[in-house]
Structures are given as C-alpha cells and as structure tokens.
Amino acid sequence: MDPETEFTEIYRISSWYEFPWDTTQSLSFALYRTYAVPGIGRLLAGTGEFTRRAQKRYDDTTLILEAVVEHGFASEQGREAIRRMNQMHRRYDITNDDFLYVLATFVVVPKRWLDDYGWRPYSPHEVRATTNYYRELGRHMGLSGIPGTYEEFERLLDNYERAHFGYDQGGRDVSDATLGLMASWYPAPMRPSMRTSSICLLDDPLREAFGYAKPPAALQQAVRGGMRLRGRLVRLLPPRRRPRLARDNRQVRGYPGGYRISELGTFPDGAGPGRGCPFPAAGPGAVGPAARQEG
C-alpha cells in the first residue's frame, strides 16, 4: 500500500490490528501533554467541564476522532465528525500555532510511545502514513503551515514545548481531574497506585510543568520496565484477526445505547445536548491488560 495515497487504510490497520491498546494510550497521552501549555490548560479549567463531565469529554473525543478513521475523510460520517470538531473549536480563541502543536502531539507521541513500550516500533511506512493522515486532518481543520514530514512535526513539538511548557493552576487542575478519571476505571484499592504509575510515565519537563514531585527512581524504573515487559509479551501473541476499535474499550462508558456523531461534544448553552470546553479530558495510560489477539 502507498502511504502517500492510502494513508487512511494504513493508519486504520496500525490502529485497529497492530497497536490498538498502544494507540489509545498514546493518543490519550498526546492530548494530556497539551494541558501543560498554560493557555490551553487555563482554557480547559475555566469551563468546569473536567470536574463535572470528565468521562463524557473522554468518550466524545474518542468517538469523534475514531469516526474519521473508521469511515474516512470523504464519508458522510467523517465529514460530520470534522464538522463537530470545528464547530467546537470555533467558539474559542485558539491560535493556528496552538492547533499545529496539538496536531503534532498526535503524530509524534504515538511513535515515541511505541519506540519505548510497543511490541515493535512503527515501520517507516507507517510513520509516513500516520504523518499524512494527520496532515489531511489538519487541512480539514483549516490549518495553515502544516509540517510536511514526521521530522518537521517532531521539531515543531519539541520547540513549542520548550517555549511554552510551564506551571499554571488551571493546567494542574485539569491534570488532576484527568488522573482521577483514569483511576476511576480501576477497582478502588488500585486507584492510588494507578495514579502514581501514570506520573511515573511522565517525562521530566511534563511532570515539572504540572508541579508533581519526582517519583522514586526505583518505582519509576519498575513501572517503565513493566510497560516494556508487556510489549515483549504481546510480541509473542498471534496476529490479531479482528479489529479492536477504541469504542470497544471499557474506558468508553457513556453511550451504551449508541450515539449520533452530530450530538457528540459540546455546544453553546441551550444549543445542543452538551456544552463547555473544546478539548475533552484524556490522560496518559498507566499499566493495564492488552493483547494483540483481543477482539
């Protein structure tokens, strides 16, 4: 397959068959990084949605983004998902540079995650397809100056974070709410350890931007070592024969009876089924079960 023209299908195979759990975790981690930018974190905290409706914010983000992957940019469902995303973003004063940074996290963070914790890294073919997929998404969002290669996205992300990462109480509040949401997916006795494990996965600039204390070195090594061990175990499993979509994950809880794409997300007060912030809650994945053959 040609990553220049068939990038959506390549990305779909990577996301649903090769790395379904890793894709979900790394994209959540990608969005979580954006909260360390004070302007973004402050905006999200100001809506109050992360304390009242954090699960819905997570669900809506997952379902909107997945609709484009599942149905394609030219499909009715894909166009509706992008229209919903653009309608939400349009209500806020978000700069083109901020949008490009968020887009860069979607390109760069999953590759780095797989380099560190995946059962294998992305192939160059997959890197190019992923880059082209998000370039196309950026074009549908009306962005300008979209990087042309993975390396350009990587430079954009690193330079932006060096210039903009910093502590803000709003960003910290959003981070705390996100970690609380993640912990809620596990039995109560496990929740404190899952929160700590998540902080162990943060790199130093990200952790420092939120004002979290550095975990003990031995604990951090144990958590990261456990993630790498998971990758080695998954490598031994047979290839997945059925797709594993993000909406199949137990973390998506808000729509047991189904949903309409047009009703996902936030709306102005009184104008629709939801309201609030432009970016739903998501967070870094910690340690959890996954297997390539899960259906």
PDB file of C-alpha atoms in Angstrom:
ATOM      1  CA  MET A   1       0.000   0.000   0.000  1.00  0.00           C
ATOM      2  CA  ASP A   2       1.137   3.534  -0.786  1.00  0.00           C
ATOM      3  CA  PRO A   3       1.437   5.803   2.294  1.00  0.00           C
ATOM      4  CA  GLU A   4       1.059   8.842   0.043  1.00  0.00           C
ATOM      5  CA  THR A   5      -2.403   7.861  -1.179  1.00  0.00           C
ATOM      6  CA  GLU A   6      -3.640   5.024   1.091  1.00  0.00           C
ATOM      7  CA  PHE A   7      -2.597   6.556   4.394  1.00  0.00           C
ATOM      8  CA  THR A   8      -6.048   6.242   5.983  1.00  0.00           C
ATOM      9  CA  GLU A   9      -6.188   2.491   5.438  1.00  0.00           C
ATOM     10  CA  ILE A  10      -2.614   2.006   6.637  1.00  0.00           C
ATOM     11  CA  TYR A  11      -3.351   4.068   9.744  1.00  0.00           C
ATOM     12  CA  ARG A  12      -6.556   2.099  10.307  1.00  0.00           C
ATOM     13  CA  ILE A  13      -4.680  -1.218  10.182  1.00  0.00           C
ATOM     14  CA  SER A  14      -1.989   0.061  12.542  1.00  0.00           C
ATOM     15  CA  SER A  15      -4.539   1.437  14.988  1.00  0.00           C
ATOM     16  CA  TRP A  16      -7.023  -1.443  14.998  1.00  0.00           C
ATOM     17  CA  TYR A  17      -4.907  -4.540  14.365  1.00  0.00           C
ATOM     18  CA  GLU A  18      -1.251  -3.887  15.136  1.00  0.00           C
ATOM     19  CA  PHE A  19      -1.372  -1.478  18.100  1.00  0.00           C
ATOM     20  CA  PRO A  20      -4.958  -0.943  19.350  1.00  0.00           C
ATOM     21  CA  TRP A  21      -4.141  -0.600  23.056  1.00  0.00           C
ATOM     22  CA  ASP A  22      -0.976   1.391  22.435  1.00  0.00           C
ATOM     23  CA  THR A  23      -2.746   3.729  20.025  1.00  0.00           C
ATOM     24  CA  THR A  24      -5.465   4.500  22.577  1.00  0.00           C
ATOM     25  CA  GLN A  25      -2.968   5.066  25.381  1.00  0.00           C
ATOM     26  CA  SER A  26      -0.562   7.170  23.330  1.00  0.00           C
ATOM     27  CA  LEU A  27      -3.253   9.418  21.849  1.00  0.00           C
ATOM     28  CA  SER A  28      -4.632   9.989  25.339  1.00  0.00           C
ATOM     29  CA  PHE A  29      -1.114  10.830  26.444  1.00  0.00           C
ATOM     30  CA  ALA A  30      -0.763  13.174  23.456  1.00  0.00           C
ATOM     31  CA  LEU A  31      -3.813  15.207  24.487  1.00  0.00           C
ATOM     32  CA  TYR A  32      -2.674  15.184  28.094  1.00  0.00           C
ATOM     33  CA  ARG A  33       0.597  16.876  27.111  1.00  0.00           C
ATOM     34  CA  THR A  34      -1.313  19.866  25.804  1.00  0.00           C
ATOM     35  CA  TYR A  35      -2.603  20.675  29.313  1.00  0.00           C
ATOM     36  CA  ALA A  36       0.964  21.661  30.293  1.00  0.00           C
ATOM     37  CA  VAL A  37       0.708  24.665  27.964  1.00  0.00           C
ATOM     38  CA  PRO A  38      -0.718  27.334  30.319  1.00  0.00           C
ATOM     39  CA  GLY A  39      -3.013  28.883  27.731  1.00  0.00           C
ATOM     40  CA  ILE A  40      -4.594  25.536  26.903  1.00  0.00           C
ATOM     41  CA  GLY A  41      -4.758  24.268  30.476  1.00  0.00           C
ATOM     42  CA  ARG A  42      -6.262  27.529  31.705  1.00  0.00           C
ATOM     43  CA  LEU A  43      -8.896  27.498  28.961  1.00  0.00           C
ATOM     44  CA  LEU A  44      -9.944  23.947  29.769  1.00  0.00           C
ATOM     45  CA  ALA A  45     -10.041  24.549  33.513  1.00  0.00           C
ATOM     46  CA  GLY A  46     -12.171  27.652  33.031  1.00  0.00           C
ATOM     47  CA  THR A  47     -15.027  25.677  31.513  1.00  0.00           C
ATOM     48  CA  GLY A  48     -15.506  23.480  34.579  1.00  0.00           C
ATOM     49  CA  GLU A  49     -16.275  20.505  32.364  1.00  0.00           C
ATOM     50  CA  PHE A  50     -13.388  18.471  33.713  1.00  0.00           C
ATOM     51  CA  THR A  51     -14.860  18.263  37.191  1.00  0.00           C
ATOM     52  CA  ARG A  52     -18.467  17.677  36.129  1.00  0.00           C
ATOM     53  CA  ARG A  53     -18.295  15.658  32.926  1.00  0.00           C
ATOM     54  CA  ALA A  54     -14.790  14.254  32.555  1.00  0.00           C
ATOM     55  CA  GLN A  55     -15.978  10.842  31.377  1.00  0.00           C
ATOM     56  CA  LYS A  56     -18.155  12.385  28.673  1.00  0.00           C
ATOM     57  CA  ARG A  57     -15.294  14.562  27.490  1.00  0.00           C
ATOM     58  CA  TYR A  58     -13.120  11.453  27.136  1.00  0.00           C
ATOM     59  CA  ASP A  59     -15.857   9.480  25.368  1.00  0.00           C
ATOM     60  CA  ASP A  60     -16.674  12.256  22.916  1.00  0.00           C
ATOM     61  CA  THR A  61     -13.057  12.831  21.941  1.00  0.00           C
ATOM     62  CA  THR A  62     -12.554   9.116  21.333  1.00  0.00           C
ATOM     63  CA  LEU A  63     -15.692   8.728  19.246  1.00  0.00           C
ATOM     64  CA  ILE A  64     -15.248  11.873  17.147  1.00  0.00           C
ATOM     65  CA  LEU A  65     -11.653  11.075  16.249  1.00  0.00           C
ATOM     66  CA  GLU A  66     -12.433   7.432  15.579  1.00  0.00           C
ATOM     67  CA  ALA A  67     -15.320   8.257  13.223  1.00  0.00           C
ATOM     68  CA  VAL A  68     -12.839   9.814  10.789  1.00  0.00           C
ATOM     69  CA  VAL A  69     -10.507   6.814  10.973  1.00  0.00           C
ATOM     70  CA  GLU A  70     -13.348   4.342  10.578  1.00  0.00           C
ATOM     71  CA  HIS A  71     -15.255   5.972   7.743  1.00  0.00           C
ATOM     72  CA  GLY A  72     -12.664   8.162   6.017  1.00  0.00           C
ATOM     73  CA  PHE A  73     -12.439  11.867   5.287  1.00  0.00           C
ATOM     74  CA  ALA A  74     -14.796  11.766   2.318  1.00  0.00           C
ATOM     75  CA  SER A  75     -17.578   9.844   4.052  1.00  0.00           C
ATOM     76  CA  GLU A  76     -20.716  11.402   5.491  1.00  0.00           C
ATOM     77  CA  GLN A  77     -19.720  10.237   8.986  1.00  0.00           C
ATOM     78  CA  GLY A  78     -16.161  11.517   8.636  1.00  0.00           C
ATOM     79  CA  ARG A  79     -17.323  14.918   7.418  1.00  0.00           C
ATOM     80  CA  GLU A  80     -19.832  15.147  10.285  1.00  0.00           C
ATOM     81  CA  ALA A  81     -17.133  14.325  12.839  1.00  0.00           C
ATOM     82  CA  ILE A  82     -14.816  17.006  11.483  1.00  0.00           C
ATOM     83  CA  ARG A  83     -17.693  19.476  11.323  1.00  0.00           C
ATOM     84  CA  ARG A  84     -18.471  18.828  15.016  1.00  0.00           C
ATOM     85  CA  MET A  85     -14.819  19.266  15.947  1.00  0.00           C
ATOM     86  CA  ASN A  86     -14.527  22.521  14.019  1.00  0.00           C
ATOM     87  CA  GLN A  87     -17.792  23.861  15.465  1.00  0.00           C
ATOM     88  CA  MET A  88     -16.479  23.335  18.998  1.00  0.00           C
ATOM     89  CA  HIS A  89     -13.076  24.862  18.286  1.00  0.00           C
ATOM     90  CA  ARG A  90     -14.553  27.886  16.518  1.00  0.00           C
ATOM     91  CA  ARG A  91     -16.086  29.138  19.759  1.00  0.00           C
ATOM     92  CA  TYR A  92     -12.681  29.724  21.356  1.00  0.00           C
ATOM     93  CA  ASP A  93      -9.726  31.979  20.659  1.00  0.00           C
ATOM     94  CA  ILE A  94      -7.253  29.228  19.741  1.00  0.00           C
ATOM     95  CA  THR A  95      -4.303  30.208  17.562  1.00  0.00           C
ATOM     96  CA  ASN A  96      -3.116  28.349  14.489  1.00  0.00           C
ATOM     97  CA  ASP A  97       0.166  27.667  16.311  1.00  0.00           C
ATOM     98  CA  ASP A  98      -1.689  26.038  19.204  1.00  0.00           C
ATOM     99  CA  PHE A  99      -3.630  23.844  16.790  1.00  0.00           C
ATOM    100  CA  LEU A 100      -0.433  22.824  14.993  1.00  0.00           C
ATOM    101  CA  TYR A 101       1.104  21.847  18.311  1.00  0.00           C
ATOM    102  CA  VAL A 102      -1.910  19.669  19.218  1.00  0.00           C
ATOM    103  CA  LEU A 103      -1.713  18.067  15.761  1.00  0.00           C
ATOM    104  CA  ALA A 104       1.998  17.434  16.286  1.00  0.00           C
ATOM    105  CA  THR A 105       1.278  15.554  19.508  1.00  0.00           C
ATOM    106  CA  PHE A 106      -0.946  13.144  17.545  1.00  0.00           C
ATOM    107  CA  VAL A 107       1.898  12.475  15.099  1.00  0.00           C
ATOM    108  CA  VAL A 108       4.902  12.363  17.426  1.00  0.00           C
ATOM    109  CA  VAL A 109       3.710  10.955  20.760  1.00  0.00           C
ATOM    110  CA  PRO A 110       2.398   7.596  19.416  1.00  0.00           C
ATOM    111  CA  LYS A 111       5.692   6.912  17.619  1.00  0.00           C
ATOM    112  CA  ARG A 112       7.695   7.714  20.729  1.00  0.00           C
ATOM    113  CA  TRP A 113       5.346   5.583  22.827  1.00  0.00           C
ATOM    114  CA  LEU A 114       5.831   2.593  20.521  1.00  0.00           C
ATOM    115  CA  ASP A 115       9.588   3.148  20.465  1.00  0.00           C
ATOM    116  CA  ASP A 116       9.553   2.870  24.258  1.00  0.00           C
ATOM    117  CA  TYR A 117       6.751   0.411  25.046  1.00  0.00           C
ATOM    118  CA  GLY A 118       5.341  -1.189  21.891  1.00  0.00           C
ATOM    119  CA  TRP A 119       5.775  -4.799  20.845  1.00  0.00           C
ATOM    120  CA  ARG A 120       7.555  -3.269  17.849  1.00  0.00           C
ATOM    121  CA  PRO A 121       8.105   0.307  16.643  1.00  0.00           C
ATOM    122  CA  TYR A 122       6.291   1.849  13.721  1.00  0.00           C
ATOM    123  CA  SER A 123       7.857   0.980  10.386  1.00  0.00           C
ATOM    124  CA  PRO A 124       8.972   3.921   8.191  1.00  0.00           C
ATOM    125  CA  HIS A 125       5.943   3.091   6.009  1.00  0.00           C
ATOM    126  CA  GLU A 126       3.616   3.519   8.998  1.00  0.00           C
ATOM    127  CA  VAL A 127       5.337   6.702  10.131  1.00  0.00           C
ATOM    128  CA  ARG A 128       4.772   8.277   6.732  1.00  0.00           C
ATOM    129  CA  ALA A 129       1.146   7.108   6.583  1.00  0.00           C
ATOM    130  CA  THR A 130       0.437   8.452  10.089  1.00  0.00           C
ATOM    131  CA  THR A 131       2.034  11.768   9.193  1.00  0.00           C
ATOM    132  CA  ASN A 132      -0.044  12.050   6.034  1.00  0.00           C
ATOM    133  CA  TYR A 133      -3.215  11.085   7.885  1.00  0.00           C
ATOM    134  CA  TYR A 134      -2.818  13.925  10.360  1.00  0.00           C
ATOM    135  CA  ARG A 135      -1.721  16.340   7.654  1.00  0.00           C
ATOM    136  CA  GLU A 136      -5.054  15.595   5.986  1.00  0.00           C
ATOM    137  CA  LEU A 137      -6.900  16.099   9.268  1.00  0.00           C
ATOM    138  CA  GLY A 138      -5.134  19.433   9.692  1.00  0.00           C
ATOM    139  CA  ARG A 139      -6.219  20.520   6.227  1.00  0.00           C
ATOM    140  CA  HIS A 140      -9.826  19.681   7.080  1.00  0.00           C
ATOM    141  CA  MET A 141      -9.448  21.797  10.208  1.00  0.00           C
ATOM    142  CA  GLY A 142      -8.376  24.743   8.052  1.00  0.00           C
ATOM    143  CA  LEU A 143      -4.861  24.970   9.489  1.00  0.00           C
ATOM    144  CA  SER A 144      -2.003  26.695   7.696  1.00  0.00           C
ATOM    145  CA  GLY A 145       1.707  25.904   7.787  1.00  0.00           C
ATOM    146  CA  ILE A 146       1.214  22.181   8.412  1.00  0.00           C
ATOM    147  CA  PRO A 147       4.571  20.358   8.567  1.00  0.00           C
ATOM    148  CA  GLY A 148       5.306  18.077   5.643  1.00  0.00           C
ATOM    149  CA  THR A 149       7.278  15.301   7.333  1.00  0.00           C
ATOM    150  CA  TYR A 150       7.452  13.487  10.642  1.00  0.00           C
ATOM    151  CA  GLU A 151      10.790  15.145  11.376  1.00  0.00           C
ATOM    152  CA  GLU A 152       9.220  18.584  10.914  1.00  0.00           C
ATOM    153  CA  PHE A 153       6.356  17.679  13.262  1.00  0.00           C
ATOM    154  CA  GLU A 154       8.877  16.457  15.812  1.00  0.00           C
ATOM    155  CA  ARG A 155      10.854  19.709  15.676  1.00  0.00           C
ATOM    156  CA  LEU A 156       7.648  21.711  15.984  1.00  0.00           C
ATOM    157  CA  LEU A 157       6.570  19.757  19.066  1.00  0.00           C
ATOM    158  CA  ASP A 158       9.940  19.943  20.827  1.00  0.00           C
ATOM    159  CA  ASN A 159      10.425  23.654  20.107  1.00  0.00           C
ATOM    160  CA  TYR A 160       6.875  24.517  21.145  1.00  0.00           C
ATOM    161  CA  GLU A 161       7.156  22.655  24.430  1.00  0.00           C
ATOM    162  CA  ARG A 162      10.495  24.241  25.276  1.00  0.00           C
ATOM    163  CA  ALA A 163       8.978  27.667  24.671  1.00  0.00           C
ATOM    164  CA  HIS A 164       5.557  27.159  26.275  1.00  0.00           C
ATOM    165  CA  PHE A 165       5.532  24.453  28.943  1.00  0.00           C
ATOM    166  CA  GLY A 166       5.044  25.957  32.381  1.00  0.00           C
ATOM    167  CA  TYR A 167       3.062  25.699  35.576  1.00  0.00           C
ATOM    168  CA  ASP A 168      -0.455  27.078  35.706  1.00  0.00           C
ATOM    169  CA  GLN A 169      -3.018  26.205  38.342  1.00  0.00           C
ATOM    170  CA  GLY A 170      -5.623  25.640  35.657  1.00  0.00           C
ATOM    171  CA  GLY A 171      -3.413  23.123  33.888  1.00  0.00           C
ATOM    172  CA  ARG A 172      -2.692  21.387  37.188  1.00  0.00           C
ATOM    173  CA  ASP A 173      -6.406  21.180  37.970  1.00  0.00           C
ATOM    174  CA  VAL A 174      -7.100  19.639  34.550  1.00  0.00           C
ATOM    175  CA  SER A 175      -4.256  17.182  35.028  1.00  0.00           C
ATOM    176  CA  ASP A 176      -5.503  16.162  38.474  1.00  0.00           C
ATOM    177  CA  ALA A 177      -9.028  15.658  37.106  1.00  0.00           C
ATOM    178  CA  THR A 178      -7.660  13.572  34.243  1.00  0.00           C
ATOM    179  CA  LEU A 179      -5.632  11.348  36.537  1.00  0.00           C
ATOM    180  CA  GLY A 180      -8.714  10.988  38.724  1.00  0.00           C
ATOM    181  CA  LEU A 181     -10.757   9.895  35.714  1.00  0.00           C
ATOM    182  CA  MET A 182      -8.165   7.308  34.784  1.00  0.00           C
ATOM    183  CA  ALA A 183      -8.011   5.974  38.322  1.00  0.00           C
ATOM    184  CA  SER A 184     -11.804   5.600  38.337  1.00  0.00           C
ATOM    185  CA  TRP A 185     -11.526   2.905  35.666  1.00  0.00           C
ATOM    186  CA  TYR A 186      -9.921   0.539  38.167  1.00  0.00           C
ATOM    187  CA  PRO A 187     -11.144  -1.057  41.423  1.00  0.00           C
ATOM    188  CA  ALA A 188     -10.963   1.333  44.368  1.00  0.00           C
ATOM    189  CA  PRO A 189      -7.984  -0.342  46.072  1.00  0.00           C
ATOM    190  CA  MET A 190      -5.894   0.081  42.902  1.00  0.00           C
ATOM    191  CA  ARG A 191      -6.677   3.742  42.235  1.00  0.00           C
ATOM    192  CA  PRO A 192      -3.883   5.422  44.208  1.00  0.00           C
ATOM    193  CA  SER A 193      -1.265   3.142  42.658  1.00  0.00           C
ATOM    194  CA  MET A 194      -2.630   3.717  39.143  1.00  0.00           C
ATOM    195  CA  ARG A 195      -2.334   7.483  39.626  1.00  0.00           C
ATOM    196  CA  THR A 196       1.246   7.092  40.844  1.00  0.00           C
ATOM    197  CA  SER A 197       2.066   4.760  37.959  1.00  0.00           C
ATOM    198  CA  SER A 198       0.785   7.332  35.485  1.00  0.00           C
ATOM    199  CA  ILE A 199       3.026  10.026  36.966  1.00  0.00           C
ATOM    200  CA  CYS A 200       5.968   7.609  36.628  1.00  0.00           C
ATOM    201  CA  LEU A 201       5.391   7.615  32.859  1.00  0.00           C
ATOM    202  CA  LEU A 202       5.705  11.396  32.549  1.00  0.00           C
ATOM    203  CA  ASP A 203       8.950  12.821  31.230  1.00  0.00           C
ATOM    204  CA  ASP A 204      10.619  15.411  33.443  1.00  0.00           C
ATOM    205  CA  PRO A 205       9.543  18.585  31.535  1.00  0.00           C
ATOM    206  CA  LEU A 206       5.912  17.445  31.516  1.00  0.00           C
ATOM    207  CA  ARG A 207       5.915  16.383  35.165  1.00  0.00           C
ATOM    208  CA  GLU A 208       7.599  19.617  36.259  1.00  0.00           C
ATOM    209  CA  ALA A 209       5.103  21.730  34.290  1.00  0.00           C
ATOM    210  CA  PHE A 210       2.315  20.221  36.416  1.00  0.00           C
ATOM    211  CA  GLY A 211       4.261  20.614  39.649  1.00  0.00           C
ATOM    212  CA  TYR A 212       4.332  16.919  40.555  1.00  0.00           C
ATOM    213  CA  ALA A 213       7.132  15.592  42.743  1.00  0.00           C
ATOM    214  CA  LYS A 214       9.542  13.235  41.035  1.00  0.00           C
ATOM    215  CA  PRO A 215       8.719   9.600  41.901  1.00  0.00           C
ATOM    216  CA  PRO A 216      11.420   7.459  43.481  1.00  0.00           C
ATOM    217  CA  ALA A 217      13.822   6.221  40.831  1.00  0.00           C
ATOM    218  CA  ALA A 218      13.237   2.568  41.706  1.00  0.00           C
ATOM    219  CA  LEU A 219       9.462   2.953  41.339  1.00  0.00           C
ATOM    220  CA  GLN A 220       9.790   4.772  38.041  1.00  0.00           C
ATOM    221  CA  GLN A 221      12.116   2.088  36.697  1.00  0.00           C
ATOM    222  CA  ALA A 222       9.708  -0.631  37.828  1.00  0.00           C
ATOM    223  CA  VAL A 223       6.696   0.974  36.137  1.00  0.00           C
ATOM    224  CA  ARG A 224       8.512   1.652  32.881  1.00  0.00           C
ATOM    225  CA  GLY A 225      10.090  -1.788  32.993  1.00  0.00           C
ATOM    226  CA  GLY A 226       6.649  -3.318  33.404  1.00  0.00           C
ATOM    227  CA  MET A 227       5.442  -1.467  30.329  1.00  0.00           C
ATOM    228  CA  ARG A 228       8.379  -2.752  28.290  1.00  0.00           C
ATOM    229  CA  LEU A 229       7.776  -6.276  29.553  1.00  0.00           C
ATOM    230  CA  ARG A 230       4.172  -6.025  28.395  1.00  0.00           C
ATOM    231  CA  GLY A 231       5.435  -5.129  24.921  1.00  0.00           C
ATOM    232  CA  ARG A 232       7.708  -8.167  24.829  1.00  0.00           C
ATOM    233  CA  LEU A 233       4.852 -10.437  25.901  1.00  0.00           C
ATOM    234  CA  VAL A 234       2.475  -9.022  23.294  1.00  0.00           C
ATOM    235  CA  ARG A 235       5.122  -9.732  20.657  1.00  0.00           C
ATOM    236  CA  LEU A 236       4.677 -13.459  21.362  1.00  0.00           C
ATOM    237  CA  LEU A 237       0.927 -13.429  20.739  1.00  0.00           C
ATOM    238  CA  PRO A 238      -0.639 -14.437  17.420  1.00  0.00           C
ATOM    239  CA  PRO A 239      -1.643 -11.690  14.975  1.00  0.00           C
ATOM    240  CA  ARG A 240      -4.981 -10.072  15.616  1.00  0.00           C
ATOM    241  CA  ARG A 241      -7.689 -11.309  13.246  1.00  0.00           C
ATOM    242  CA  ARG A 242     -10.454  -8.901  14.208  1.00  0.00           C
ATOM    243  CA  PRO A 243     -10.231  -5.127  14.617  1.00  0.00           C
ATOM    244  CA  ARG A 244     -10.212  -3.605  18.072  1.00  0.00           C
ATOM    245  CA  LEU A 245     -11.783  -0.153  17.882  1.00  0.00           C
ATOM    246  CA  ALA A 246     -11.278   2.435  20.580  1.00  0.00           C
ATOM    247  CA  ARG A 247     -15.015   2.458  21.318  1.00  0.00           C
ATOM    248  CA  ASP A 248     -14.731  -1.220  22.269  1.00  0.00           C
ATOM    249  CA  ASN A 249     -12.532  -0.319  25.240  1.00  0.00           C
ATOM    250  CA  ARG A 250     -14.114  -0.463  28.673  1.00  0.00           C
ATOM    251  CA  GLN A 251     -12.977   3.120  29.348  1.00  0.00           C
ATOM    252  CA  VAL A 252     -15.628   4.426  26.924  1.00  0.00           C
ATOM    253  CA  ARG A 253     -18.751   4.242  29.084  1.00  0.00           C
ATOM    254  CA  GLY A 254     -21.164   6.986  28.177  1.00  0.00           C
ATOM    255  CA  TYR A 255     -23.148   5.599  25.216  1.00  0.00           C
ATOM    256  CA  PRO A 256     -24.301   2.024  25.897  1.00  0.00           C
ATOM    257  CA  GLY A 257     -27.354   2.602  23.697  1.00  0.00           C
ATOM    258  CA  GLY A 258     -25.448   4.104  20.754  1.00  0.00           C
ATOM    259  CA  TYR A 259     -24.883   7.682  19.651  1.00  0.00           C
ATOM    260  CA  ARG A 260     -25.135  10.153  16.797  1.00  0.00           C
ATOM    261  CA  ILE A 261     -21.946  11.919  15.757  1.00  0.00           C
ATOM    262  CA  SER A 262     -23.848  15.199  15.449  1.00  0.00           C
ATOM    263  CA  GLU A 263     -24.736  15.005  19.154  1.00  0.00           C
ATOM    264  CA  LEU A 264     -21.217  14.353  20.451  1.00  0.00           C
ATOM    265  CA  GLY A 265     -19.108  17.023  22.084  1.00  0.00           C
ATOM    266  CA  THR A 266     -20.005  20.398  23.499  1.00  0.00           C
ATOM    267  CA  PHE A 267     -22.482  23.036  22.401  1.00  0.00           C
ATOM    268  CA  PRO A 268     -23.234  26.651  23.328  1.00  0.00           C
ATOM    269  CA  ASP A 269     -25.615  26.915  26.280  1.00  0.00           C
ATOM    270  CA  GLY A 270     -29.086  25.922  25.166  1.00  0.00           C
ATOM    271  CA  ALA A 271     -27.969  24.981  21.643  1.00  0.00           C
ATOM    272  CA  GLY A 272     -27.418  21.262  21.998  1.00  0.00           C
ATOM    273  CA  PRO A 273     -27.023  18.230  24.246  1.00  0.00           C
ATOM    274  CA  GLY A 274     -23.695  19.339  25.742  1.00  0.00           C
ATOM    275  CA  ARG A 275     -21.714  22.478  26.470  1.00  0.00           C
ATOM    276  CA  GLY A 276     -18.320  23.543  27.716  1.00  0.00           C
ATOM    277  CA  CYS A 277     -14.758  23.043  26.582  1.00  0.00           C
ATOM    278  CA  PRO A 278     -13.190  22.398  23.195  1.00  0.00           C
ATOM    279  CA  PHE A 279     -10.859  19.586  24.273  1.00  0.00           C
ATOM    280  CA  PRO A 280     -12.285  16.660  26.256  1.00  0.00           C
ATOM    281  CA  ALA A 281     -10.353  15.042  29.061  1.00  0.00           C
ATOM    282  CA  ALA A 282      -7.816  12.379  28.323  1.00  0.00           C
ATOM    283  CA  GLY A 283      -4.740  11.247  30.088  1.00  0.00           C
ATOM    284  CA  PRO A 284      -1.650   9.132  29.993  1.00  0.00           C
ATOM    285  CA  GLY A 285      -2.149   5.416  30.116  1.00  0.00           C
ATOM    286  CA  ALA A 286      -0.675   3.549  33.011  1.00  0.00           C
ATOM    287  CA  VAL A 287      -0.413  -0.201  33.316  1.00  0.00           C
ATOM    288  CA  GLY A 288      -3.256  -2.416  32.130  1.00  0.00           C
ATOM    289  CA  PRO A 289      -4.010  -5.630  30.269  1.00  0.00           C
ATOM    290  CA  ALA A 290      -3.800  -5.810  26.494  1.00  0.00           C
ATOM    291  CA  ALA A 291      -3.202  -8.466  23.891  1.00  0.00           C
ATOM    292  CA  ARG A 292      -2.895  -8.446  20.146  1.00  0.00           C
ATOM    293  CA  GLN A 293      -5.493 -11.165  19.696  1.00  0.00           C
ATOM    294  CA  GLU A 294      -8.260  -9.464  21.670  1.00  0.00           C
ATOM    295  CA  GLY A 295     -11.321  -8.915  19.520  1.00  0.00           C
TER     296      GLY A 295
END
